Short mmCIF file of C-alpha atoms in Angstrom, two decimals:
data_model
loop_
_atom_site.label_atom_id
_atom_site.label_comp_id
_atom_site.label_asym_id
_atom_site.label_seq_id
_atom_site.Cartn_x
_atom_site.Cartn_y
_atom_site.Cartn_z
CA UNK A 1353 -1.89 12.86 -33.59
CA UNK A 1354 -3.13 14.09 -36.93
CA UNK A 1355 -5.76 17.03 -37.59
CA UNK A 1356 -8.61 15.20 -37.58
CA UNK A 1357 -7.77 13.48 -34.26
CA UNK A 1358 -7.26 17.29 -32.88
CA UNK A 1359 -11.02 18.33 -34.53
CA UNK A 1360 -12.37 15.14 -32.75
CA UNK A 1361 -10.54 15.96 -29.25
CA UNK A 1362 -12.23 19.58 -29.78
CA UNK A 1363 -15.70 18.13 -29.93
CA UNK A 1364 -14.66 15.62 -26.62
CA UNK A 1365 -13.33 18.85 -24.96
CA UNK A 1366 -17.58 20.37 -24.51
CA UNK A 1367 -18.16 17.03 -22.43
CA UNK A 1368 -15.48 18.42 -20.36
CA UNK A 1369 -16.64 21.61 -20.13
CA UNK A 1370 -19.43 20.58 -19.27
CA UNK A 1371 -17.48 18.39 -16.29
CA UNK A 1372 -15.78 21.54 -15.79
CA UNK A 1373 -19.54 23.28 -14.90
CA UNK A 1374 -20.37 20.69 -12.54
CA UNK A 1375 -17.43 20.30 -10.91
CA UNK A 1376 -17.27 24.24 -10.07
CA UNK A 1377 -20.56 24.38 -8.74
CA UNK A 1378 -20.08 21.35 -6.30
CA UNK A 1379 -17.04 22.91 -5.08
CA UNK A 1380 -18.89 26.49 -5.48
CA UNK A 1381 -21.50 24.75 -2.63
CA UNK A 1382 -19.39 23.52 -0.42
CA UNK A 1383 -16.84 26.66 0.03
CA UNK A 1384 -19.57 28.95 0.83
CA UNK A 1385 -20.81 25.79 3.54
CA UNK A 1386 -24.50 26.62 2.25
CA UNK A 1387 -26.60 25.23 4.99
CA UNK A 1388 -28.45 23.95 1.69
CA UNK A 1389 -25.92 22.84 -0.42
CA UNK A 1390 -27.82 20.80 -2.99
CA UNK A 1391 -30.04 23.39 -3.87
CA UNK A 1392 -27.04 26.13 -4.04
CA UNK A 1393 -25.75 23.58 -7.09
CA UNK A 1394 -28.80 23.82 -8.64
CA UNK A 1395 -29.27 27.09 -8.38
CA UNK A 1396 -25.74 27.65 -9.78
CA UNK A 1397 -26.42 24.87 -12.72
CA UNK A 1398 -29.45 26.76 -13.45
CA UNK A 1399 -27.44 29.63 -14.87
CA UNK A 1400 -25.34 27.85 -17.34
CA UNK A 1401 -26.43 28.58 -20.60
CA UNK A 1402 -27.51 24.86 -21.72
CA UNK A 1403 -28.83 26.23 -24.97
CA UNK A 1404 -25.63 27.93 -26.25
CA UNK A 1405 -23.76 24.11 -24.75
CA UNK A 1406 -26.05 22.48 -27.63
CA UNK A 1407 -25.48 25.20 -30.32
CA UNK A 1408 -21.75 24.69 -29.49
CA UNK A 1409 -22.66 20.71 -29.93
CA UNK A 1410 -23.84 21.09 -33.31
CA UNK A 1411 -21.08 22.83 -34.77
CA UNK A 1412 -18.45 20.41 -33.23
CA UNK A 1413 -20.45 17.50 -34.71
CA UNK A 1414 -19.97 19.36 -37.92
CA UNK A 1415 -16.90 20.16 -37.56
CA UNK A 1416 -16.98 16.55 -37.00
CA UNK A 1417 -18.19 15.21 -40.61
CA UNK A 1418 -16.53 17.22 -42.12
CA UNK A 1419 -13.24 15.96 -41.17
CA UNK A 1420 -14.38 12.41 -42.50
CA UNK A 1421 -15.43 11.14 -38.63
CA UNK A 1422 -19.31 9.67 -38.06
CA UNK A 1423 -20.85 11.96 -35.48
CA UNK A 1424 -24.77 11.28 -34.11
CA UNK A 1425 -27.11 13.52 -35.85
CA UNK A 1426 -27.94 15.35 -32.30
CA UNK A 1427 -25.05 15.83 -29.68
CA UNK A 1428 -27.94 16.32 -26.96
CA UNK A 1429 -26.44 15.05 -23.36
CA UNK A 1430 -27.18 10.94 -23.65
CA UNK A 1431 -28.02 9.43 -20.11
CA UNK A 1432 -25.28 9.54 -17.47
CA UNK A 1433 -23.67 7.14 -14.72
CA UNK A 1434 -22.50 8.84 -11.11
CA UNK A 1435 -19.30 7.88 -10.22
CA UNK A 1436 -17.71 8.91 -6.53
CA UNK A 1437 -14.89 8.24 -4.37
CA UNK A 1438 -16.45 9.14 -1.45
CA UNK A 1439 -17.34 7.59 2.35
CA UNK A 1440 -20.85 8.83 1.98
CA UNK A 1441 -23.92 7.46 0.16
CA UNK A 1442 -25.08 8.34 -3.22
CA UNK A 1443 -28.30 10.16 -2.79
CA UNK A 1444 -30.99 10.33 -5.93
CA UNK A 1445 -34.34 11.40 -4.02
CA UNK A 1446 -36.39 11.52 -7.28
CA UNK A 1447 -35.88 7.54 -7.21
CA UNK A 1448 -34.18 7.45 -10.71
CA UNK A 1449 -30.96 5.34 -11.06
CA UNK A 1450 -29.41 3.29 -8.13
CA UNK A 1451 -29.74 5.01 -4.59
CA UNK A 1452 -27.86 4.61 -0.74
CA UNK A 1453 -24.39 3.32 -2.65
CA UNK A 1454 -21.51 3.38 -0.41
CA UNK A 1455 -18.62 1.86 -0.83
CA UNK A 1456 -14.91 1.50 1.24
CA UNK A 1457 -11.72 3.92 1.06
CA UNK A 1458 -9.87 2.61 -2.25
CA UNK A 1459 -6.12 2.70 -1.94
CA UNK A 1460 -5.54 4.07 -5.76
CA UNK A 1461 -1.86 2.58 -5.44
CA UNK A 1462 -3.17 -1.05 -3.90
CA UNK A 1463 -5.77 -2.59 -6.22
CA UNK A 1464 -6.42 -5.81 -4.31
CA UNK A 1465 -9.56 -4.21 -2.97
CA UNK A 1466 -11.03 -2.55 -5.79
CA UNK A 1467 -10.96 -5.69 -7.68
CA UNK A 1468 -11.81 -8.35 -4.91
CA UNK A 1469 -15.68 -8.29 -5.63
CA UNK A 1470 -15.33 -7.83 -9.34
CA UNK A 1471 -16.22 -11.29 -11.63
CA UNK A 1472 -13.47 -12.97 -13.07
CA UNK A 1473 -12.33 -11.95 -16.72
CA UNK A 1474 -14.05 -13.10 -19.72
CA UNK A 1475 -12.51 -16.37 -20.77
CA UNK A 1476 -10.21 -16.80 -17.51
CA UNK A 1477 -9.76 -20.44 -16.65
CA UNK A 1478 -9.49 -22.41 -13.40
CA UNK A 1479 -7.59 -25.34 -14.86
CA UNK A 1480 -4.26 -26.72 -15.07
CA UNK A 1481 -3.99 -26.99 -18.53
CA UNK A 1482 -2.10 -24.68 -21.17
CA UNK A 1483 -4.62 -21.81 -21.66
CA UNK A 1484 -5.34 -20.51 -24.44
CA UNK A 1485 -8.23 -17.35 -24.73
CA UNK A 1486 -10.87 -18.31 -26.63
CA UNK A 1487 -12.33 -14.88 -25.99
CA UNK A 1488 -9.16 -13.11 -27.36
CA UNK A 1489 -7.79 -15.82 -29.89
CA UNK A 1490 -4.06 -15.69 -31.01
CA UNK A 1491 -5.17 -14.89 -34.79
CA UNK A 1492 -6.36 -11.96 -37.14
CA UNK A 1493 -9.55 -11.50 -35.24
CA UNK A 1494 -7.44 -10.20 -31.95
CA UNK A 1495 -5.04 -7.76 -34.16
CA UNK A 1496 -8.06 -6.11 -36.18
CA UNK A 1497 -8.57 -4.83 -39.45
CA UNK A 1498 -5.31 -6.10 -41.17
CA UNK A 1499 -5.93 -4.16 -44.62
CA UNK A 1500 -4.88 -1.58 -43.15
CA UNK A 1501 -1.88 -2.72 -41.83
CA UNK A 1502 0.69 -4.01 -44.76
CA UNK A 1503 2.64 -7.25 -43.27
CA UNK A 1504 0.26 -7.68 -40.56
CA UNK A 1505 -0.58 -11.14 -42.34
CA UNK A 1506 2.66 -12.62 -41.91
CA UNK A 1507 2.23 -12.49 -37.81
CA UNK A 1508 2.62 -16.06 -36.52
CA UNK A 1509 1.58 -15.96 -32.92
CA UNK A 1510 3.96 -17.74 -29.98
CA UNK A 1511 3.36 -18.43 -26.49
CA UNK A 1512 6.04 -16.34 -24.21
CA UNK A 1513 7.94 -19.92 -23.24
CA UNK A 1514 8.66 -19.82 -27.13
CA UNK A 1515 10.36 -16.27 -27.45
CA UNK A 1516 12.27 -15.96 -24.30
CA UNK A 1517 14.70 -18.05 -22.10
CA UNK A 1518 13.66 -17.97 -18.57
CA UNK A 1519 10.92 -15.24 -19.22
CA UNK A 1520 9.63 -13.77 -15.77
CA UNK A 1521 6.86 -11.70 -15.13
CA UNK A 1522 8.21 -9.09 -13.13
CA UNK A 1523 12.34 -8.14 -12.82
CA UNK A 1524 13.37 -4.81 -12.25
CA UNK A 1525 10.40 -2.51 -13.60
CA UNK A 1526 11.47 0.34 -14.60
CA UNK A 1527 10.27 2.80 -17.39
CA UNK A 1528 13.56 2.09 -19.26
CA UNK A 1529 12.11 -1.31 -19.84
CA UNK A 1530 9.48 -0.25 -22.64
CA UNK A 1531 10.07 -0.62 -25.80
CA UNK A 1532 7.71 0.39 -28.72
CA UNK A 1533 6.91 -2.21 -31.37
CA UNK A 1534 4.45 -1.50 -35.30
CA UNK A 1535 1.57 -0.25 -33.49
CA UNK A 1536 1.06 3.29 -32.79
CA UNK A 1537 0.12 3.50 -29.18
CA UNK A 1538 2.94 5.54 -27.90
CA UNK A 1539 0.33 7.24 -25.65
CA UNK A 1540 -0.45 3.91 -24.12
CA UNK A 1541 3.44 2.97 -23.49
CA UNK A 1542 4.31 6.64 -22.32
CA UNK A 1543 1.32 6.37 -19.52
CA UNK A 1544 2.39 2.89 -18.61
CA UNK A 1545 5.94 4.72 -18.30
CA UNK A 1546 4.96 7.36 -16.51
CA UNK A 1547 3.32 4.81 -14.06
CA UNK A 1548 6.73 2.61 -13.68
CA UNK A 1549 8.63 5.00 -12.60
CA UNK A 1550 6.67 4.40 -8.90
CA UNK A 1551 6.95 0.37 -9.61
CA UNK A 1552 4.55 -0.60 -7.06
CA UNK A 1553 2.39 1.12 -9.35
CA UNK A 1554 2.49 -1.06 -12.07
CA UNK A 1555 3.02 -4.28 -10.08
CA UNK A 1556 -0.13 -3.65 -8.07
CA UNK A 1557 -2.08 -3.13 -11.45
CA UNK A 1558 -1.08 -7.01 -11.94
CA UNK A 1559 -3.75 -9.86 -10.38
CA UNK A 1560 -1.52 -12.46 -11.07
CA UNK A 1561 1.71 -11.42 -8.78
CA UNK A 1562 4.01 -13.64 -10.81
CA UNK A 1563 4.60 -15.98 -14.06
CA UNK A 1564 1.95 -18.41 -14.92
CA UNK A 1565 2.86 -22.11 -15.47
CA UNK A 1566 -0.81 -21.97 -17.17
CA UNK A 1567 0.35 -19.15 -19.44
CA UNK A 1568 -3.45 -17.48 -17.62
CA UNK A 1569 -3.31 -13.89 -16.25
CA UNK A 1570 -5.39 -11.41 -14.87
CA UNK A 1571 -4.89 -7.21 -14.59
CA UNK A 1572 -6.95 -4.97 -13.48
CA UNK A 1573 -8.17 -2.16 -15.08
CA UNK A 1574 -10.91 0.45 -15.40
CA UNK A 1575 -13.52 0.31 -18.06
CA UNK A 1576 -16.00 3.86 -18.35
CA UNK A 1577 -14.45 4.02 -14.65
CA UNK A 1578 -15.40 0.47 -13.41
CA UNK A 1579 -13.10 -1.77 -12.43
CA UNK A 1580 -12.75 -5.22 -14.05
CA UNK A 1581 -10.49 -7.95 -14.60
CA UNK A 1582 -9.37 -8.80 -17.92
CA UNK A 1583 -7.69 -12.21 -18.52
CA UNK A 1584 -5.38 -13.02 -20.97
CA UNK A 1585 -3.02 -15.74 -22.27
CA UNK A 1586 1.06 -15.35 -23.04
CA UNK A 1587 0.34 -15.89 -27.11
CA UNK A 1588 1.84 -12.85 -28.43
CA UNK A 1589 1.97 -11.59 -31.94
CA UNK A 1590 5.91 -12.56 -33.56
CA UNK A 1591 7.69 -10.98 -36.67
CA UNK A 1592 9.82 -13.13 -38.58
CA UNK A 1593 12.95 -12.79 -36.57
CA UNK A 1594 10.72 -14.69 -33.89
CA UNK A 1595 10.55 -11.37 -31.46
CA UNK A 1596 7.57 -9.53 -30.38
CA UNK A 1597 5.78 -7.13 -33.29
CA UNK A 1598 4.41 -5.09 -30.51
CA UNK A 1599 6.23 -3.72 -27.41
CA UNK A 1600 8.53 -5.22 -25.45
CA UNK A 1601 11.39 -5.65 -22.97
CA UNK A 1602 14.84 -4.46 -23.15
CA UNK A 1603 14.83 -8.48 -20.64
CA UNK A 1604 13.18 -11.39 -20.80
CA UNK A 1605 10.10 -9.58 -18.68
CA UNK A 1606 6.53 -10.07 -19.63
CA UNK A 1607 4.77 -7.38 -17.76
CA UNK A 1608 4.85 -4.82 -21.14
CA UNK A 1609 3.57 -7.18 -23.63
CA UNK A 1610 1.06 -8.35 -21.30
CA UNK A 1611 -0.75 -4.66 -19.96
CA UNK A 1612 -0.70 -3.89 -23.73
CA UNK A 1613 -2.55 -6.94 -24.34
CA UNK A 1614 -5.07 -6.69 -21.60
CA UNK A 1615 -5.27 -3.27 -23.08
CA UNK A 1616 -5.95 -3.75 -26.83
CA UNK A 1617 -9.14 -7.02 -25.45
CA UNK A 1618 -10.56 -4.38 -23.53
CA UNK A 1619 -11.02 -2.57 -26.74
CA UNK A 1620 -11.51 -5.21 -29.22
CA UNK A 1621 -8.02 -5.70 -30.79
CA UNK A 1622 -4.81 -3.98 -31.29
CA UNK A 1623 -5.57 -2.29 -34.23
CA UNK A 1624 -8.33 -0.55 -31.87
CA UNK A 1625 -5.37 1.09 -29.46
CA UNK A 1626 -3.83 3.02 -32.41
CA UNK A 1627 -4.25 7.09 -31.39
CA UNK A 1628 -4.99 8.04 -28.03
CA UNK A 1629 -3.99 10.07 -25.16
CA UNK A 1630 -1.54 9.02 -22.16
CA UNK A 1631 -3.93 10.61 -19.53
CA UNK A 1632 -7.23 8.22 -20.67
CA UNK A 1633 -4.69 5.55 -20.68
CA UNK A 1634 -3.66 6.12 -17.29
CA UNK A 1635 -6.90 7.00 -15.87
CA UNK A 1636 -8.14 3.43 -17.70
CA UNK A 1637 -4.86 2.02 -15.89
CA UNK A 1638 -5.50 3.49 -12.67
CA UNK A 1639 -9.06 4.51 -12.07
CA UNK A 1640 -7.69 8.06 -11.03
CA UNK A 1641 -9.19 11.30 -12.73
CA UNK A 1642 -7.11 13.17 -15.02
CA UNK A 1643 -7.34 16.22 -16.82
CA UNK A 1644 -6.37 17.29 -20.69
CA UNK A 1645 -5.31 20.62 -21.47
CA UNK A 1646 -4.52 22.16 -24.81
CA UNK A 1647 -2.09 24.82 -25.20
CA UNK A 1648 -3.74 26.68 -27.90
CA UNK A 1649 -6.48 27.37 -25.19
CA UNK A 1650 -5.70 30.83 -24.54
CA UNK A 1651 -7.37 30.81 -21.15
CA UNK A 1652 -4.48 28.11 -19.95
CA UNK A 1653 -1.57 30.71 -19.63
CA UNK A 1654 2.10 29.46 -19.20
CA UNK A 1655 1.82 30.45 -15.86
CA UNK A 1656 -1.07 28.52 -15.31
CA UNK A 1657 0.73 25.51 -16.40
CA UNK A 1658 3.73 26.42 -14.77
CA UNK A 1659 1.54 25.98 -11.22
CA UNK A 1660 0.39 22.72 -12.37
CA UNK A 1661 3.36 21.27 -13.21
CA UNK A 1662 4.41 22.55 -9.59
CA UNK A 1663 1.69 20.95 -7.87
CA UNK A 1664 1.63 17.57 -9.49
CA UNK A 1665 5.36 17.50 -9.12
CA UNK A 1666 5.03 18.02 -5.79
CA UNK A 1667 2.36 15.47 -4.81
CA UNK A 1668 3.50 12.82 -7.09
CA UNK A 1669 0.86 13.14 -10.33
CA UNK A 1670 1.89 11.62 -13.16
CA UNK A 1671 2.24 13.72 -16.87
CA UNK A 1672 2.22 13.45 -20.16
CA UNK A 1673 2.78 15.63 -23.16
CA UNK A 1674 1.87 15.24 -26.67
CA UNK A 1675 2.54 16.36 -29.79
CA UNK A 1676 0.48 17.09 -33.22
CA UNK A 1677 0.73 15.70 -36.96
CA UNK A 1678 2.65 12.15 -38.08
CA UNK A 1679 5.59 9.98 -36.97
CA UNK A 1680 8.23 12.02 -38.01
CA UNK A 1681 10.89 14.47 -36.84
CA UNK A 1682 11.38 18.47 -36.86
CA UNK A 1683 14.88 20.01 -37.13
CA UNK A 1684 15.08 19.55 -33.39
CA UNK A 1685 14.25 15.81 -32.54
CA UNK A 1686 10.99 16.20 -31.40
CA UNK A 1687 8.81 13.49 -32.82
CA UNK A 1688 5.61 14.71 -34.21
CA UNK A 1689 2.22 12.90 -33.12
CA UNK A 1690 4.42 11.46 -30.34
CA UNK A 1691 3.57 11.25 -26.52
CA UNK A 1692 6.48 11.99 -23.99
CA UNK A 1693 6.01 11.60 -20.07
CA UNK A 1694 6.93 14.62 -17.54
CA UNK A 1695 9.66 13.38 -14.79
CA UNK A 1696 10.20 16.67 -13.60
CA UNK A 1697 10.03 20.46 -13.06
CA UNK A 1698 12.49 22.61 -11.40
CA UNK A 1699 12.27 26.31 -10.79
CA UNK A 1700 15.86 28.21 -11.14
CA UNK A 1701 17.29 31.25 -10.58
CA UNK A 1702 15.02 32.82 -8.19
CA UNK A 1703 12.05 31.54 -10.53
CA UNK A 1704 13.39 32.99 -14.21
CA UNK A 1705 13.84 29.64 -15.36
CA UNK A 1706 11.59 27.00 -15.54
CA UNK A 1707 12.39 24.05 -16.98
CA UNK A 1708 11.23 20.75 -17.38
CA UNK A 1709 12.35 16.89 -17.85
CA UNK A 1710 10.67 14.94 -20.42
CA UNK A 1711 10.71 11.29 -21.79
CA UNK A 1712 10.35 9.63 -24.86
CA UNK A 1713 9.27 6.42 -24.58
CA UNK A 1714 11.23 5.03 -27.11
CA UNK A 1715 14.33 5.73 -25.22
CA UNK A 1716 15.99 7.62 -27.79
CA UNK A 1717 15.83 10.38 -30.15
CA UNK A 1718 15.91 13.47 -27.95
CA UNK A 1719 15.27 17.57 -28.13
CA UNK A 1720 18.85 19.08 -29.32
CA UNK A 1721 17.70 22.85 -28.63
CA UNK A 1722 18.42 24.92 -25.24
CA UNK A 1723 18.93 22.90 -22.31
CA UNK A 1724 19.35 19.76 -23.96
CA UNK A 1725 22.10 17.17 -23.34
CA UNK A 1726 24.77 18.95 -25.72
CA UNK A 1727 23.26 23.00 -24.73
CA UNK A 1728 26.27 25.50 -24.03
CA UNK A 1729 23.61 26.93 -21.74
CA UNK A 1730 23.93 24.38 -18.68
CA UNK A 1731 26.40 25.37 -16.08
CA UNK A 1732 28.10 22.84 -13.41
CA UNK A 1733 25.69 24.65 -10.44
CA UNK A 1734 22.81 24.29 -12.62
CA UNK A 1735 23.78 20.74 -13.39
CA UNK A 1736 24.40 19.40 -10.10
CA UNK A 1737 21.13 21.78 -8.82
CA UNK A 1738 18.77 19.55 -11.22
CA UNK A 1739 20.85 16.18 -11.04
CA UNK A 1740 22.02 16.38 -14.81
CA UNK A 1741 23.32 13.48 -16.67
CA UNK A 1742 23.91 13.62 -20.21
CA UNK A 1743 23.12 10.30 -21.67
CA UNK A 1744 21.13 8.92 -24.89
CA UNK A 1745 18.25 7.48 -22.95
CA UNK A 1746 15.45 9.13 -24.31
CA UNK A 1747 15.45 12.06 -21.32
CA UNK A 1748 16.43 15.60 -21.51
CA UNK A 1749 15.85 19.11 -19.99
CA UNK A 1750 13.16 21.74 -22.11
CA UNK A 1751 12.64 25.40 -21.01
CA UNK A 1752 8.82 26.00 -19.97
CA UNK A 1753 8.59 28.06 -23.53
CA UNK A 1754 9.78 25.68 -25.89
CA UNK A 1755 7.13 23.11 -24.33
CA UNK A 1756 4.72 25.08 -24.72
CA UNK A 1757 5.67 26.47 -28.59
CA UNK A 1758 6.62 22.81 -29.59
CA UNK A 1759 3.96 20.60 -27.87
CA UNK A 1760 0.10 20.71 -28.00
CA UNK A 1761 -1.53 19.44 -24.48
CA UNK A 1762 -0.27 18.41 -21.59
CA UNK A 1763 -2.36 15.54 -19.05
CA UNK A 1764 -2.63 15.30 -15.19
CA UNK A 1765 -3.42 12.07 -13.81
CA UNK A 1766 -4.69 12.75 -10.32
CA UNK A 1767 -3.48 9.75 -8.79
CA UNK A 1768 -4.18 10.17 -5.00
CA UNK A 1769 -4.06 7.72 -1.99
CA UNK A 1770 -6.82 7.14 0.32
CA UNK A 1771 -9.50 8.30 -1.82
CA UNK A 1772 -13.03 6.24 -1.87
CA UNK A 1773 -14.95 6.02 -4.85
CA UNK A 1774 -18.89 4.70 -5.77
CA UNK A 1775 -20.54 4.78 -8.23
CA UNK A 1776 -24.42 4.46 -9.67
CA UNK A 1777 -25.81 4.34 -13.39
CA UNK A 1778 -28.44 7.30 -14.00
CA UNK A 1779 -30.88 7.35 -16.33
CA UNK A 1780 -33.17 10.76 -18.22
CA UNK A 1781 -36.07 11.85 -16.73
CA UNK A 1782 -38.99 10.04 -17.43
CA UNK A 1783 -41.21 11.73 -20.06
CA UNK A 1784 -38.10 14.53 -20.87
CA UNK A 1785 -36.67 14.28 -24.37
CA UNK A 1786 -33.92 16.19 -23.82
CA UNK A 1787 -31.77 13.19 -22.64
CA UNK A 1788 -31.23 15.24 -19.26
CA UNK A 1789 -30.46 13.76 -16.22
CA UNK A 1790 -31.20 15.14 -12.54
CA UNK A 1791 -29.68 13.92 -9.33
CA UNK A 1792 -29.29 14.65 -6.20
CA UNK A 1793 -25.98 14.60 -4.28
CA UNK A 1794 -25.68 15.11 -0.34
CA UNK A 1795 -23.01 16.70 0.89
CA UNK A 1796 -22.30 16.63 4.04
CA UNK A 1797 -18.94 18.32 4.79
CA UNK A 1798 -16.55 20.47 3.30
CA UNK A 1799 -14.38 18.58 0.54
CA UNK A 1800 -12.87 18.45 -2.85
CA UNK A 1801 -14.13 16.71 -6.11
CA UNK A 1802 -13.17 15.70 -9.13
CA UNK A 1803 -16.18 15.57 -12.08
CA UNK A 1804 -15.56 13.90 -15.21
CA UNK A 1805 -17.86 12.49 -18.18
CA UNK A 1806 -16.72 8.86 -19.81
CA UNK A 1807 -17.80 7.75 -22.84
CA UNK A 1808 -18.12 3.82 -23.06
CA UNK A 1809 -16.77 3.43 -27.00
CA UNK A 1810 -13.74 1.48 -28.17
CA UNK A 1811 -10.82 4.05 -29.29
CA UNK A 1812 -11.77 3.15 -32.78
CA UNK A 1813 -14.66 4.48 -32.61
CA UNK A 1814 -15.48 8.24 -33.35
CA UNK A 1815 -19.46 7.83 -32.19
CA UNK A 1816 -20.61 9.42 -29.12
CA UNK A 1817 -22.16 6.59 -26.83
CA UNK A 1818 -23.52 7.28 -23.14
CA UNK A 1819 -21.86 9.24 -20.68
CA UNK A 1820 -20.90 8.96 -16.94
CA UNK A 1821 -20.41 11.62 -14.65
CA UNK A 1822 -17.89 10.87 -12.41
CA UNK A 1823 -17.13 12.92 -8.72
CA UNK A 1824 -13.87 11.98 -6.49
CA UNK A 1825 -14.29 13.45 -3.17
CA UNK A 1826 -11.66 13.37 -0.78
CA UNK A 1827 -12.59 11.36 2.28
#
């Protein structure tokens, strides 16, 4: 991640503050079980500061150009989309936007649901025949703007029958299976890791449950928070030794090259996917909320962390860390603009020592400071307290400091079970120029949300489009 991708993830960080407002007041509301909860959120809402939000706006979208990026000439609110997982009905009494939405529980780790009443993907096919997507063509158009992309040319695309001997979908999934090809969406591969190491996970993501004869496939995904189906064919782009330019399988499994695929239509190509962060590419894989923290943000302590990492590692949340500048290594074999998944955090000696367990997705090159494979500092209690093996698989053991000092943000992916979700587009108030939207929500019993803002632009992109705000309630 260079320094312009860090300016531009400062200017996306006010649409989360602004989340951040939101969310507090809902969950303001409902912990003091007002008797009038709706109007307690407005009343709360009505003491933000809305003219020092836009004055911030301004100088991020300066901040903006002059890093190079296109920015609108105004970063007033643009209309917004509701989004909840909830069991109760979305409730807009001044009549604006969709109204009396409800929709069923959504098991976040079973997709069959979620994706049962959504159209087939563009260019999916019912026939027999070899498919091939017109939508999403095996040639330049799919991998982008090749000038900027030396060799790209010499791609020849193959169907999967053509690279592998008795390909399969599915074998053993496992995050060890990933392998990173020429295009630089490590955060993509690191979420999709983080994901596999639960592999019902990633096997539930899957529409089709097993290999094609067609060479036709369908995934689901979530798109500005909506599910859809996105349907692919098996062509995949080839290097001259005949293998896979993109990522890949340590076996003859399809499942990597595939989600990446899915991944880079949904956005318009693969050259689109290059730069991004593992928690919107796990929250696009899942549908779950997530949430993106910086650690130069002195108001996120180590402590503060330190109880996050606790609490997802307790419930099961995926993470991610990243880290700043270009593809390259420090003195201590931490890639730079790299993305690593979190496998685990373990609190030692009576709570002096925190460390943590981190990936890289590449399966190799790992951290060589304190409480690495080859540190004098690990004991044989300590060892067999945290499950220590020393091998060169991409894993190793960092002490809560030296994450904080060497990485830049860390991402939760609140991936729960038995949440609900709904959703309904909103639109300004009639005969308001301000772009701001009003809505009512009814709630009707205590509970806890989630509030998020999406904006529906490929990752190539650096314009602001609309916005959705999103709640997750828990039923």
């Amino acid at each position: 991640m260079g320094p312009s991708d860090r300016k531009q993830l400062q200017a996306y960080m006010t649409t989360h503050r602004i989340a951040r407002i939101l969310t507090e007041a809902v969950n303001t509301a409902v912990a003091e079980r007002s008797t009038d909860p709706i109007s307690r959120v407005g009343q709360l809402l009505a003491s933000v500061e809305l003219e020092q939000l836009h004055a911030e706006n301004e100088q991020l979208r300066q901040l903006l150009l002059t890093n190079g990026l296109d920015a609108p000439n105004g970063l007033e609110l643009p209309p917004l989309a509701a989004e909840m997982f909830v069991d109760s009905e979305i409730v807009n009494e001044d009549g604006y936007g969709d109204s009396g939405v409800t929709l069923p529980p959504i098991d976040q780790d079973d997709f069959a649901d979620a994706f049962a009443a959504v159209p087939k993907g563009a260019g999916f096919s019912d026939g027999s025949e070899a498919f091939t997507d017109a939508s999403f063509p095996p040639n330049e158009n799919s991998l982008g703007s090749m000038s900027k992309k030396p060799g790209w040319q010499t791609f020849k695309w193959r169907p999967a029958s053509e690279i592998y001997d008795g390909v399969c979908l599915f074998d053993s999934i496992s995050p060890n299976d990933i392998q990173q090809g020429q295009l630089g969406d490590c955060y993509f591969l690191c979420g999709a890791s983080c994901l596999a190491e639960v592999p019902g996970r990633v096997a539930s993501k899957f529409i089709t449950k097993a290999r094609s004869k067609q060479g036709m496939y369908e995934i689901g995904m979530f798109w500005v928070g909506q599910p859809v189906r996105v349907a692919i064919d098996e062509w995949l782009p080839t290097g001259a030794n005949g293998k896979p330019t993109f990522a890949s399988t340590t076996h003859s499994e399809l499942w990597v090259m595939l989600w990446e695929k899915a991944y880079a239509k949904l956005h318009g190509s693969y050259l689109a996917l290059e730069g991004g962060f593992p928690g919107a590419a796990m929250a696009d894989m899942t549908g779950a909320p997530y949430r993106h923290l910086l650690f130069s943000d002195k108001d996120f302590t180590a402590d503060d962390m330190w109880s996050m990492v606790l609490e997802a590692e307790r419930e099961g949340y995926p993470m991610a860390c990243g880290t700043e500048g270009n593809d390259h290594f420090n003195e201590r074999g931490v890639v730079k603009g790299h993305a690593y998944s979190v496998l685990q955090a373990r609190s030692l000696e009576g709570g002096k020592l925190r460390l943590m367990q981190l990936r890289n997705p590449w399966g190799r090159f790992e951290w060589t400071g304190a409480w690495s494979d080859k540190s004098k500092k690990w004991t044989p209690a300590l060892k067999a307290e945290v499950g220590f093996e020393r091998k060169d698989d991409g894993c190793f053991w960092m002490a809560l400091e030296d994450v904080r000092t060497l990485f830049a943000d860390i991402s939760f992916v609140y991936l729960h079970r038995g949440w609900s979700r709904a959703c309904t587009p909103l639109v300004p108030i009639p005969g308001d120029d301000s772009g701001r939207v009003v809505a009512s929500i009814v709630v009707s019993e205590p509970t806890e949300a989630y509030v998020s803002l999406h904006q529906p632009v490929q990752l190539s992109v650096d314009t602001y489009g609309g916005m959705r705000l999103e709640l997750i309630r828990r039923p």
